[in-house]
CSV table of C-alpha atoms and ligand atoms in Angstrom, one decimal:
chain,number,residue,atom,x,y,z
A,890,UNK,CA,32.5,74.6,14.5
A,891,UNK,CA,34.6,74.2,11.5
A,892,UNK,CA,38.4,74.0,12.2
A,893,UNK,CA,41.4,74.0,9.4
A,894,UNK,CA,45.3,74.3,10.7
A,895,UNK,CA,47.7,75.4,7.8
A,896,UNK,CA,50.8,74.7,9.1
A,897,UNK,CA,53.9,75.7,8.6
A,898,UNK,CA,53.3,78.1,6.1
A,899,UNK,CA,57.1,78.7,3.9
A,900,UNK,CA,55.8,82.4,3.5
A,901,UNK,CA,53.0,84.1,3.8
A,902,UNK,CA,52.6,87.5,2.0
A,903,UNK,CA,49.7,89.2,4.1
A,904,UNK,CA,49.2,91.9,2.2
A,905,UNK,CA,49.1,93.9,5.1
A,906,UNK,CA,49.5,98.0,5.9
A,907,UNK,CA,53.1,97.3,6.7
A,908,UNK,CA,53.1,94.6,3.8
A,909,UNK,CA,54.5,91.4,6.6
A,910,UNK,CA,56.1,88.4,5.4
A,911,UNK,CA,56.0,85.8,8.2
A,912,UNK,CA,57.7,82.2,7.7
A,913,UNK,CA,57.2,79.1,8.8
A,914,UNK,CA,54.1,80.1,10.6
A,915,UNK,CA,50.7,78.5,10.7
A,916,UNK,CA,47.4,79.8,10.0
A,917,UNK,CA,44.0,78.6,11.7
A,918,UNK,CA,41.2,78.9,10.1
A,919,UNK,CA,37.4,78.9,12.1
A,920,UNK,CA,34.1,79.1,11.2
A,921,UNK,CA,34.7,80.8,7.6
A,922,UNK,CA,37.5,83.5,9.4
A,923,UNK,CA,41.0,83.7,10.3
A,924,UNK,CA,40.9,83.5,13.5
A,925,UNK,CA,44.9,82.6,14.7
A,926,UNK,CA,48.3,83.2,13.1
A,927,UNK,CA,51.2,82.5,15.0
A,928,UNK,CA,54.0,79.5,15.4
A,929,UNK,CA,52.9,76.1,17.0
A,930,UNK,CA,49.1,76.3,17.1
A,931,UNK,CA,47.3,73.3,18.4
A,932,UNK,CA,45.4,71.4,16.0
A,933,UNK,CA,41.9,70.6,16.7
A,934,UNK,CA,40.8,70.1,12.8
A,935,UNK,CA,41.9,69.1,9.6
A,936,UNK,CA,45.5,69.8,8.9
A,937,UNK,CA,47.4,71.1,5.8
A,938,UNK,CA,50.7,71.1,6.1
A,939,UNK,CA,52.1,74.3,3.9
A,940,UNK,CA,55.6,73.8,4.2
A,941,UNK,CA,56.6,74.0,0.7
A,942,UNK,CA,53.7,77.3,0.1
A,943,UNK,CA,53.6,80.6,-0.3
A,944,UNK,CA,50.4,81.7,1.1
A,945,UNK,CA,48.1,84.5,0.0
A,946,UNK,CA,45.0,86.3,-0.2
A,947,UNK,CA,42.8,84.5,-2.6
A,948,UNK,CA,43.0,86.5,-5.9
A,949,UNK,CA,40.0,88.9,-6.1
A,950,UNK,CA,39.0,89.1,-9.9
A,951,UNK,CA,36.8,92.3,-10.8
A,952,UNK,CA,35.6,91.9,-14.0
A,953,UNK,CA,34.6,88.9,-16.3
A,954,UNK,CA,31.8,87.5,-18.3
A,955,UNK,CA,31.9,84.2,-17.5
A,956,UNK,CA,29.0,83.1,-20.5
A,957,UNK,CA,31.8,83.8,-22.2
A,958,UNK,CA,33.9,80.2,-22.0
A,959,UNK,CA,31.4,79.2,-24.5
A,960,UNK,CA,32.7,81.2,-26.9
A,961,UNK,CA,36.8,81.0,-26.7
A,962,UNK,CA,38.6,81.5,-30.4
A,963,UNK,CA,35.5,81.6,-32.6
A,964,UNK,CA,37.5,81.9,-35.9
A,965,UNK,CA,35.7,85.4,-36.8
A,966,UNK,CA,36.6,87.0,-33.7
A,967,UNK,CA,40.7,86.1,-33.4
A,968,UNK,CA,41.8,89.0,-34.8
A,969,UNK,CA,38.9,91.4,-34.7
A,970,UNK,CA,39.4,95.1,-33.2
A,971,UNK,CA,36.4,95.7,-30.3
A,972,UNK,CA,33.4,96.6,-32.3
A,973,UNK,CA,33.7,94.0,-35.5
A,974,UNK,CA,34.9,91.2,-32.2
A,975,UNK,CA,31.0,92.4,-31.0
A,976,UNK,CA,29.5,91.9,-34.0
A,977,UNK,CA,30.6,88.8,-35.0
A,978,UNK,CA,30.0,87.1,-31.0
A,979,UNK,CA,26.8,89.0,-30.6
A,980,UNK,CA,24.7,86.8,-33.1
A,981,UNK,CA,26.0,83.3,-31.9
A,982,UNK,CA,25.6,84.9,-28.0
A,983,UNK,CA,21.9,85.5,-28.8
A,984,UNK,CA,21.3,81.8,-29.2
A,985,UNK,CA,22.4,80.9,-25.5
A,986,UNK,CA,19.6,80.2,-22.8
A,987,UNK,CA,19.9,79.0,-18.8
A,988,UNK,CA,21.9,75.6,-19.4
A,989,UNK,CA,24.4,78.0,-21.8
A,990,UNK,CA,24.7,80.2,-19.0
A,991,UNK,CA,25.2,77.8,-16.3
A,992,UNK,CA,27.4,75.3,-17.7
A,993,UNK,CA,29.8,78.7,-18.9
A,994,UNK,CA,29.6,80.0,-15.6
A,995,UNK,CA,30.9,76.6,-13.8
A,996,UNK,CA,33.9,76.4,-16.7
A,997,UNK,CA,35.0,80.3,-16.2
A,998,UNK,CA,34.7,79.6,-11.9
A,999,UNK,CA,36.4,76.2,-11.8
A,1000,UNK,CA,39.0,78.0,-13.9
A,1001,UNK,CA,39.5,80.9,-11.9
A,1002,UNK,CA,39.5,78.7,-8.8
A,1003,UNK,CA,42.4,76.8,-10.3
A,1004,UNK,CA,44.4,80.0,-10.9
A,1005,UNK,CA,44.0,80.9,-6.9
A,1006,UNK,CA,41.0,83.1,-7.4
A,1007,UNK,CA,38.4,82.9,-3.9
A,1008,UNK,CA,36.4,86.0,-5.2
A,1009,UNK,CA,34.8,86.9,-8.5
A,1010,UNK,CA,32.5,89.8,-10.5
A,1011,UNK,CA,30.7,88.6,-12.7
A,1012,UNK,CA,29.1,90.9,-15.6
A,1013,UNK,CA,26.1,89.4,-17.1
A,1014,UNK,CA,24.4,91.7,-19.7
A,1015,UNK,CA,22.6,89.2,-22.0
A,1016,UNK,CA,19.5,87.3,-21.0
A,1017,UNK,CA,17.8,85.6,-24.3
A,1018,UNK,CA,16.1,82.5,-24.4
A,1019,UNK,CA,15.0,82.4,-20.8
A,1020,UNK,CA,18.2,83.0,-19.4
A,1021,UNK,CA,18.4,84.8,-15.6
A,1022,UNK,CA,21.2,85.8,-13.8
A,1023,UNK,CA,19.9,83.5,-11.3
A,1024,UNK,CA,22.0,80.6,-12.9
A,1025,UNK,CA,25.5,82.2,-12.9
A,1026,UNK,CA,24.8,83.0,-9.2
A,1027,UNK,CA,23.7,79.0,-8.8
A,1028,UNK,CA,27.1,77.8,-10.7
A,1029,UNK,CA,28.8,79.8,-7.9
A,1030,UNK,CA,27.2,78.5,-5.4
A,1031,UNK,CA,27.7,75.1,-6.7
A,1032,UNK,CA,31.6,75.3,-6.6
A,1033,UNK,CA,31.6,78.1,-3.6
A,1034,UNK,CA,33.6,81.1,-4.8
A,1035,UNK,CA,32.4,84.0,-3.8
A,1036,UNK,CA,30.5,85.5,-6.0
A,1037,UNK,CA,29.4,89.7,-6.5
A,1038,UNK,CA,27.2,89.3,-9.8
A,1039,UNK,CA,26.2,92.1,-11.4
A,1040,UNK,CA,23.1,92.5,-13.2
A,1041,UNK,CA,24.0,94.0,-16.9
A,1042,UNK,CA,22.1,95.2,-19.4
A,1043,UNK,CA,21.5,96.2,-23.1
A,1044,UNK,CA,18.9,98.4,-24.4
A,1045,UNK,CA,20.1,100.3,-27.8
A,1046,UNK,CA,19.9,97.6,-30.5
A,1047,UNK,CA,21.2,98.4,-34.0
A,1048,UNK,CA,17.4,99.6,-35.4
A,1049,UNK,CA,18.0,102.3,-32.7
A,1050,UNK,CA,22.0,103.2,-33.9
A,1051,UNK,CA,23.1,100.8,-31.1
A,1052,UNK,CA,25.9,98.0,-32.1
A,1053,UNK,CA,23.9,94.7,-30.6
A,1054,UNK,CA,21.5,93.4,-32.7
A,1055,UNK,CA,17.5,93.8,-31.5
A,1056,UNK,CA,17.1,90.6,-30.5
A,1057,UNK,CA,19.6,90.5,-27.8
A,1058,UNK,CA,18.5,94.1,-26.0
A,1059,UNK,CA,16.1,94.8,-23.7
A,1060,UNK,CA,13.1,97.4,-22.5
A,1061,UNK,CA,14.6,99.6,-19.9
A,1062,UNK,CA,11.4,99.3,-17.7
A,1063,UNK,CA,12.2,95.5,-17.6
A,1064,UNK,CA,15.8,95.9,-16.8
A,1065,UNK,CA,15.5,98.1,-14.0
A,1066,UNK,CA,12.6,95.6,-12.7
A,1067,UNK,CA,14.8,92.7,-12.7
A,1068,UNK,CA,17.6,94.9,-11.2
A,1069,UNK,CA,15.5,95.2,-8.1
A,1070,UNK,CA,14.4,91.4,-8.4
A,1071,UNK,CA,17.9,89.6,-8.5
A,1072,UNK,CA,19.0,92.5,-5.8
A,1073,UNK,CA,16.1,91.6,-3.4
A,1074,UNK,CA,16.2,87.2,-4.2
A,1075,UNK,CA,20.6,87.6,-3.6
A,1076,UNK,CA,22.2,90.3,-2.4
A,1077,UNK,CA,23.9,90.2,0.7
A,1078,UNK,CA,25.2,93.6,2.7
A,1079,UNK,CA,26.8,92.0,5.6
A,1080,UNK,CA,30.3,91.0,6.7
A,1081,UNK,CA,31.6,87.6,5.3
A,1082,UNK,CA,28.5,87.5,2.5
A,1083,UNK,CA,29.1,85.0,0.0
A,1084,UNK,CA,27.2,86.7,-2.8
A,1085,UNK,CA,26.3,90.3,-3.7
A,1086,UNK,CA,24.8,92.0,-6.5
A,1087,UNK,CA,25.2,94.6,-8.6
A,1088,UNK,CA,23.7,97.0,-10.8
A,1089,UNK,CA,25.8,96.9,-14.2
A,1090,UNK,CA,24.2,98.6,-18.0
A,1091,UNK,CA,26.6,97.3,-20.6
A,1092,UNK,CA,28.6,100.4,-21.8
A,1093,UNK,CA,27.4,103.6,-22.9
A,1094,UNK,CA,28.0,102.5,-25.9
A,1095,UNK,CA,24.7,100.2,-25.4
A,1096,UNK,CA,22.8,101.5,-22.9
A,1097,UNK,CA,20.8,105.0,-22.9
A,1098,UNK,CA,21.6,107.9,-20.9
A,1099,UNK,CA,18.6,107.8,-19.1
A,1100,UNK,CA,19.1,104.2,-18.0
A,1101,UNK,CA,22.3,104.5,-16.8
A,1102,UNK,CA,20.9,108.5,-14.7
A,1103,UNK,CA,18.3,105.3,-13.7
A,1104,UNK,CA,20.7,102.5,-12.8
A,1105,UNK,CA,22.5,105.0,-10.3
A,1106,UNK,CA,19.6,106.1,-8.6
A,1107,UNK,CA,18.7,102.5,-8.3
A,1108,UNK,CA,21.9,100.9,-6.8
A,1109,UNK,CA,21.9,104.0,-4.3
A,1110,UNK,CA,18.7,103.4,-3.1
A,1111,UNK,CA,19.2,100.0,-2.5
A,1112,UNK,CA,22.8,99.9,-1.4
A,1113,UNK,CA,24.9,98.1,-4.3
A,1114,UNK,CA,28.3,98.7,-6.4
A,1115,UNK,CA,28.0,100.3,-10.2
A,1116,UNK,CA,29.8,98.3,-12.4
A,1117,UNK,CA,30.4,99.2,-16.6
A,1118,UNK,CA,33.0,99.3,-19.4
A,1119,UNK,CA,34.5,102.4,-19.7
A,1120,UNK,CA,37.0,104.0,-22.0
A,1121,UNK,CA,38.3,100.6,-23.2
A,1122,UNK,CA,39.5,102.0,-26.6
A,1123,UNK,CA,40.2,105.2,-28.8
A,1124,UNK,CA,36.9,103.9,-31.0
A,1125,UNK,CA,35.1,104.3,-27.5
A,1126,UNK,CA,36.2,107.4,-27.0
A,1127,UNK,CA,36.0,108.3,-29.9
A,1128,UNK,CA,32.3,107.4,-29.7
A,1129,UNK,CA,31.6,109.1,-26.4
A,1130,UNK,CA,32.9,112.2,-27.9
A,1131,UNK,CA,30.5,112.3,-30.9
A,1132,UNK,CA,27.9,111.1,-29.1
A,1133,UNK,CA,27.9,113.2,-25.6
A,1134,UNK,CA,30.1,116.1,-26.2
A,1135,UNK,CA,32.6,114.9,-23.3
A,1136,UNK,CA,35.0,112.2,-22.7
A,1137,UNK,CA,34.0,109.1,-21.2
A,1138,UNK,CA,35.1,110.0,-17.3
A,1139,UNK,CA,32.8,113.2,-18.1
A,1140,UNK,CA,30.2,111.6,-18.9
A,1141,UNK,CA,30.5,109.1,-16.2
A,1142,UNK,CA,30.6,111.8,-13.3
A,1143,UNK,CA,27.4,113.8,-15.1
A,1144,UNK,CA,25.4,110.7,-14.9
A,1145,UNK,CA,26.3,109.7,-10.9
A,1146,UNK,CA,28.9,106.7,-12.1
A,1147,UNK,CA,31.6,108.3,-9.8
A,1148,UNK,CA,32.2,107.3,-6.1
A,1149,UNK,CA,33.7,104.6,-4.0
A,1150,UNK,CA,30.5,102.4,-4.6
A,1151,UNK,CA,31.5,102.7,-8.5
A,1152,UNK,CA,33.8,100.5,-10.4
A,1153,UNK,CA,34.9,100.9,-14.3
A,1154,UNK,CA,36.3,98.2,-16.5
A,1155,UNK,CA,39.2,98.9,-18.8
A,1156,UNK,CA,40.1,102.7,-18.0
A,1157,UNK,CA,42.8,102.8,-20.9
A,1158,UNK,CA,42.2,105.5,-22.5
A,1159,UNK,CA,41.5,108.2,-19.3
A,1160,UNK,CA,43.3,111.2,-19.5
A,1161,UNK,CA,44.7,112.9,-16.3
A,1162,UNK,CA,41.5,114.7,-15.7
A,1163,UNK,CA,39.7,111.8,-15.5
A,1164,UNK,CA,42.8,109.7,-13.7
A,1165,UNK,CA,42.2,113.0,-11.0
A,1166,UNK,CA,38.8,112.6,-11.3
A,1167,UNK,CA,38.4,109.1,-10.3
A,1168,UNK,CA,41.2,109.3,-7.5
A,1169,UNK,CA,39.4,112.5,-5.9
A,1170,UNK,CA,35.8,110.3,-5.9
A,1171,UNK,CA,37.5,107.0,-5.1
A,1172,UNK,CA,36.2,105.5,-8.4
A,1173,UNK,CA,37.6,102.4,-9.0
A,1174,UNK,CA,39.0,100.3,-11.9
A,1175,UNK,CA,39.2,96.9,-13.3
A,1176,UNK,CA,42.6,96.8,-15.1
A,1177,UNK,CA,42.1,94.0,-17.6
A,1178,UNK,CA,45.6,93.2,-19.6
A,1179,UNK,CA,45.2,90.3,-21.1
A,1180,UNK,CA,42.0,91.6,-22.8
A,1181,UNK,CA,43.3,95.1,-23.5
A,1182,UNK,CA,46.5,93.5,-25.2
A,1183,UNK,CA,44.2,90.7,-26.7
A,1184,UNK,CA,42.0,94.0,-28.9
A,1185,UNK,CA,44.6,95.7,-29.3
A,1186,UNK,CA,43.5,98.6,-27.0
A,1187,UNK,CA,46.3,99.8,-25.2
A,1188,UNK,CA,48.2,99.9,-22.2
A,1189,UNK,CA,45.9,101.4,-19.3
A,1190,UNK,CA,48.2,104.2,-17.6
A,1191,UNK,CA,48.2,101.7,-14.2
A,1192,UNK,CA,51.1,103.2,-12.6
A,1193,UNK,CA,50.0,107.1,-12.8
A,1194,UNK,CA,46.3,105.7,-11.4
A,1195,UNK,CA,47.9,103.9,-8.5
A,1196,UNK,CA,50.2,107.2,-7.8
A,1197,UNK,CA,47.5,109.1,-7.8
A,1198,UNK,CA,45.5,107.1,-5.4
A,1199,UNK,CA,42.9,105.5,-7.3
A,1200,UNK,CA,42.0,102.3,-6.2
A,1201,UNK,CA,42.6,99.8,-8.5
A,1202,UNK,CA,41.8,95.5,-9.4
A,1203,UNK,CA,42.6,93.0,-12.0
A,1204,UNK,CA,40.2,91.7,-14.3
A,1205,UNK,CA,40.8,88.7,-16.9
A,1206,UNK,CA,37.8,89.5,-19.0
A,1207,UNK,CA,35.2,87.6,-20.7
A,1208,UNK,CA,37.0,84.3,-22.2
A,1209,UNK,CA,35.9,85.4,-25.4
A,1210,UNK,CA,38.6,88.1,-25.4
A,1211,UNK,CA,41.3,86.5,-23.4
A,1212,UNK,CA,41.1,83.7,-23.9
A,1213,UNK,CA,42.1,82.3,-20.5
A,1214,UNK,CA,40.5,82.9,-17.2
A,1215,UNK,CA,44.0,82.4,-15.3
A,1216,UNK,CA,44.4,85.2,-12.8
A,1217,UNK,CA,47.7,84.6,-11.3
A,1218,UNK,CA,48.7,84.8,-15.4
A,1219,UNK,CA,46.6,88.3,-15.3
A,1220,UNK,CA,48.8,89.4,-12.4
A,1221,UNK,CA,51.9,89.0,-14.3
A,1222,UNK,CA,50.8,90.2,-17.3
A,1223,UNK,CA,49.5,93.3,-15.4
A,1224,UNK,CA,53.3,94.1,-14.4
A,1225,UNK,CA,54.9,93.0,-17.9
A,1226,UNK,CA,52.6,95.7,-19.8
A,1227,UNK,CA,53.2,98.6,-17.4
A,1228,UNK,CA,56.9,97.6,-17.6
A,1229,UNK,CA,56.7,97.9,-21.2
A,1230,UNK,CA,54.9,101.5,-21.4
A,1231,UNK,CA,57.2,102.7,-17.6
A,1232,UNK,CA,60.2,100.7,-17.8
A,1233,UNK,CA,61.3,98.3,-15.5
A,1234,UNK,CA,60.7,99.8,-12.2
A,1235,UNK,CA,57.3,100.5,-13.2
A,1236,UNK,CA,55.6,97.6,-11.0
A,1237,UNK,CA,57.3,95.0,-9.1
A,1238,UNK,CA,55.9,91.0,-9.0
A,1239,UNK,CA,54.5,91.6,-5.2
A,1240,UNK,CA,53.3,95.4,-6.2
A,1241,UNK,CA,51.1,93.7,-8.8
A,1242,UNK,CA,49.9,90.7,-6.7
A,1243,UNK,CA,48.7,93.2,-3.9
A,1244,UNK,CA,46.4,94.1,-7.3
A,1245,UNK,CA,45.3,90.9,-8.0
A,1246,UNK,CA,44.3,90.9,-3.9
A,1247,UNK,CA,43.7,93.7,-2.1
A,1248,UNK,CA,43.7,96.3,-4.7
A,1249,UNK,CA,40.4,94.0,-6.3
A,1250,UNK,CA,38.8,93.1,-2.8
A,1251,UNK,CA,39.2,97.2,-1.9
A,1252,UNK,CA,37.5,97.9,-5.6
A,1253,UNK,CA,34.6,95.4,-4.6
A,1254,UNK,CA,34.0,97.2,-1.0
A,1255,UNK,CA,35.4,94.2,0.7
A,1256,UNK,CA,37.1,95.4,3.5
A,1257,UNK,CA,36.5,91.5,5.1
A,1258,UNK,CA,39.1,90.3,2.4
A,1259,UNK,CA,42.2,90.7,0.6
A,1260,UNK,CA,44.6,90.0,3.3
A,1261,UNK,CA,45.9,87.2,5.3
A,1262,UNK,CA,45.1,89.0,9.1
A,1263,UNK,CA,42.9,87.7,11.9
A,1264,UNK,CA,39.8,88.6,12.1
A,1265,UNK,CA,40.0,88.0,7.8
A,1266,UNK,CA,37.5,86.0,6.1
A,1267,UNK,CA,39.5,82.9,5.3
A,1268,UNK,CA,40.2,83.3,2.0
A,1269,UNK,CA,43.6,81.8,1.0
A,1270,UNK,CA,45.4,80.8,-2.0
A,1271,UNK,CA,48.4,78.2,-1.2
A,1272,UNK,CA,51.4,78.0,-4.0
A,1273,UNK,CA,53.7,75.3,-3.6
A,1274,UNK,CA,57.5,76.5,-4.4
A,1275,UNK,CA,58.6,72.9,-4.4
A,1276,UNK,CA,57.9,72.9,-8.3
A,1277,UNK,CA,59.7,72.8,-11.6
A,1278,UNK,CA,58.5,76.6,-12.3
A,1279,UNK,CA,59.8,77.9,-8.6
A,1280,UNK,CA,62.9,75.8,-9.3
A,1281,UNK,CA,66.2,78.1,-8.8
A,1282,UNK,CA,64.4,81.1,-7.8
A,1283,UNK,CA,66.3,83.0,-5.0
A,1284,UNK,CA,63.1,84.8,-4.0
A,1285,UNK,CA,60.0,82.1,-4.5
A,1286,UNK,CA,57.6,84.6,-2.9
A,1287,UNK,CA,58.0,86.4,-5.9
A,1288,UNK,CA,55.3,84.4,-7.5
A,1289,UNK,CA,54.9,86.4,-10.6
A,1290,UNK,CA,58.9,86.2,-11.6
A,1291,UNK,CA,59.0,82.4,-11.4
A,1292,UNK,CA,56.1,80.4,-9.3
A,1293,UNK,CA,53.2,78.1,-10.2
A,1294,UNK,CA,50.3,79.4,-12.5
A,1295,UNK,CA,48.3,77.1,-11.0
A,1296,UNK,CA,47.3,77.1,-7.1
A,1297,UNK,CA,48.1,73.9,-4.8
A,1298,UNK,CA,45.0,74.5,-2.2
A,1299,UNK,CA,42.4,77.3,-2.4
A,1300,UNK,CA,40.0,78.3,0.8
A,1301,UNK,CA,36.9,79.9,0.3
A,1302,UNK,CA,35.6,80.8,3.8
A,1303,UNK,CA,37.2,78.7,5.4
A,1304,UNK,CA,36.3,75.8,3.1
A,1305,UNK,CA,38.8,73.9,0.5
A,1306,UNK,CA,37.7,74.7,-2.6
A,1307,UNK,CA,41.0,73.4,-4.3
A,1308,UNK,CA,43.0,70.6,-2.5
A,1309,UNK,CA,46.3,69.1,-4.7
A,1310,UNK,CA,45.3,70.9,-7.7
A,1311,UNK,CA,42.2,69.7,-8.0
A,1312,UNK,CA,38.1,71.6,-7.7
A,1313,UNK,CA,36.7,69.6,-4.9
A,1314,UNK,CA,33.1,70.4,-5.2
A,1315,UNK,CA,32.8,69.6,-8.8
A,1316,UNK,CA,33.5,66.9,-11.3
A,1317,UNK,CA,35.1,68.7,-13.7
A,1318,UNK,CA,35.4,66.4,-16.4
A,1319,UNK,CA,32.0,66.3,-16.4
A,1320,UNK,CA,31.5,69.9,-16.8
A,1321,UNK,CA,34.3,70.2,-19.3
A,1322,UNK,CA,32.3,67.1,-21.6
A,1323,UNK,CA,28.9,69.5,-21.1
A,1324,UNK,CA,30.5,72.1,-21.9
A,1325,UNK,CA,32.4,70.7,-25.3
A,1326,UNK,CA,29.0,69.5,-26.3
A,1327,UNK,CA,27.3,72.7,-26.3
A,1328,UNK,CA,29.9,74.6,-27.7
A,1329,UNK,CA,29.9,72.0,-30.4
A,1330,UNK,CA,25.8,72.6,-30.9
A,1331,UNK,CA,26.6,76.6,-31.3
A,1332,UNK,CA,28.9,76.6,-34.1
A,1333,UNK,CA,27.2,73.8,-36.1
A,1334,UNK,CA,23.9,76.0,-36.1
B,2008,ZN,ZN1,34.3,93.2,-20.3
């Protein structure tokens, strides 16, 4: 039995129905679960005292490509709009194989850990050079977030009209075998499971309609979330249009990519059919606004998706169109861009944190995360208020206004995955060194 007391908490936003804020309260965490909350708990275990915190869920992030850290700023992708930012990435993406994709993976978690984040999607869609999605899910295991990858795919390359180039797609037969591979080696159904997988083409954009008619069929006979890019930009749109007749939310709901076990990446451009659509089926959404300010492709209508009921995460994106992997910075750029398009009362700093916690773990079907509640996994983010960025504030639980972008301690079942600001389970300068170097390699090819 494995035993943590955080005492003393300052605040702790639960994230509850009735959205609690208990002070100066502690929190006992057992075997991987909350299992006590109250004042004055005896301590049988390690001790953090949380005095100077606000506690939270640990952030759930729904979409990323983690790979991507390797390529952060390439020079022809700064300023590029969606498609010509593919283009230029795709070649220098194709010369990646398993030590790429593992030494990305630990960069892109280490960073999310940093920025409070227990639980991460991960979208993998490229696999050259040997390359599995068996080494993002060992990076994760490594650090111990927790981890739903999904396995993506590409199988239109540009000799067929497709955008990637041929060498980086595959044959559909061989995607949907692997599907069932990494879902039978990995997945894991039950209650508190560290890792799950899902079934995730790249975007219709790059994918056939028979695969992704296939992909569904799949991931419902074995049990696992849909995951894709959808509607990200008007050039997507614009594309769905000319290719399929419909609009992207059409197209989705013809081909079975509609349902509670269903979540879509980007969503800005739906109209209120689809924003209807999606709400009715329980469809959910990555909202990713760093990325979608980053391209240039809009402000995702947030606010009319939440009032309508669909459910709805935050997403920093592959660090190739970020460039950060900072969640708690995702968060509050999720509330300045709604403010911007709605106006100030459009989302308030605790209305977008419950996005950045429950609103992801609900889009991931975890229903064992997301809030600060016994009988919770024990995932918890701890900010310390005592800093220069909380300094003055009147209201430090309101994190996003003025509070630290980076987390003090991070628990990940239970386990410290982030004590004083520092990854425990990896040496990070280390990974950063490995990581520098094979960067380095890429661009000089
Ligand atoms: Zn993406």
């Amino acid at each position: 039995m494995t035993e943590t007391l955080i005492r003393n908490a300052r605040t702790v936003l639960t994230m509850d129905d009735d959205a609690t804020e208990p002070g100066g309260i502690d929190i006992l965490l057992r075997d991987g679960v909350i299992a006590a909350m109250g004042e004055g708990l005896p301590a049988t275990g390690e001790v953090v005292e949380a005095r100077h915190c606000v506690v939270t869920p640990g952030l759930v992030n729904t979409h990323h490509h983690l790979y991507q850290t390797l390529t952060r700023a390439v020079p022809g992708g700064q300023d590029a709009l969606l498609f010509g930012w593919l283009k230029t990435l795709y070649p220098i993406w194709a010369r990646f194989g398993p030590e790429e994709i593992y030494t990305s993976a630990q960069v892109g978690l280490a960073e999310l850990a940093l920025s409070g984040c227990s639980l991460t999607s991960d979208h993998l869609y490229l696999y050259p050079n040997g390359a599995r999605l068996d080494d993002a899910i060992a990076a994760a295991e490594d650090i111990g977030l927790r981890f739903h990858a999904t396995r993506g795919s590409m199988s239109i390359g540009a000799s067929n009209g497709g955008l990637p180039p041929d060498s980086l797609v595959e044959r559909e037969e061989a995607i949907l075998t692997d599907c069932i591979r990494v879902i039978d080696a990995f997945h894991d159904p039950s209650e508190g499971a560290m890792i799950r997988v899902g079934v995730a083409p790249c975007s219709p954009f790059s994918v056939s309609r028979d695969l992704m008619r296939e992909a569904a069929l799949l991931a419902r006979d074995k049990g696992v979330m849909l995951h894709t890019h959808l509607a990200e930009n008007a050039e997507d749109v614009a594309y769905s249009l000319a290719n399929f007749g419909c609009t992207p939310g059409q197209y989705a709901e013809d081909l079975g990519w509609t349902g509670p076990d269903v979540w879509h990446a980007h969503c800005v451009k739906l109209d209120p059919q689809e924003i209807d659509l999606f709400a009715r089926s329980r469809t959910g959404v990555a909202h990713c606004p760093c990325s979608n300010c980053r391209l240039g492709s809009g402000i995702a209508p947030v606010a009319a998706m939440l009032e309508a009921g669909v459910p709805v995460g935050l997403g920093v994106d592959g660090s190739a169109s970020n460039d950060m992997g900072n969640l708690i910075a995702e968060a509050r750029q999720a509330l300045l861009l709604q403010r911007v398009a709605q106006g100030a009362d459009a989302m308030s700093a605790r209305a977008a944190l419950r996005l950045a916690t429950r609103g992801g773990a609900e889009v991931l079907g975890r229903h064992d995360c997301g809030q600060v509640a016994v009988g919770m996994r024990a995932d918890l983010a701890l900010w310390d208020v005592s800093s220069i960025e909380s300094a003055g504030s009147w209201d430090p639980a309101a994190l996003l206004l003025a509070g630290p972008q980076k987390v003090r301690h991070l628990f990940v079942e239970g386990r410290q995955v982030v004590r004083d600001g520092q990854i425990t389970t990896l040496d990070l300068p280390t990974v950063v060194a490995r990581q520098n170097r094979l960067a380095r390699t890429l661009s000089e090819f």
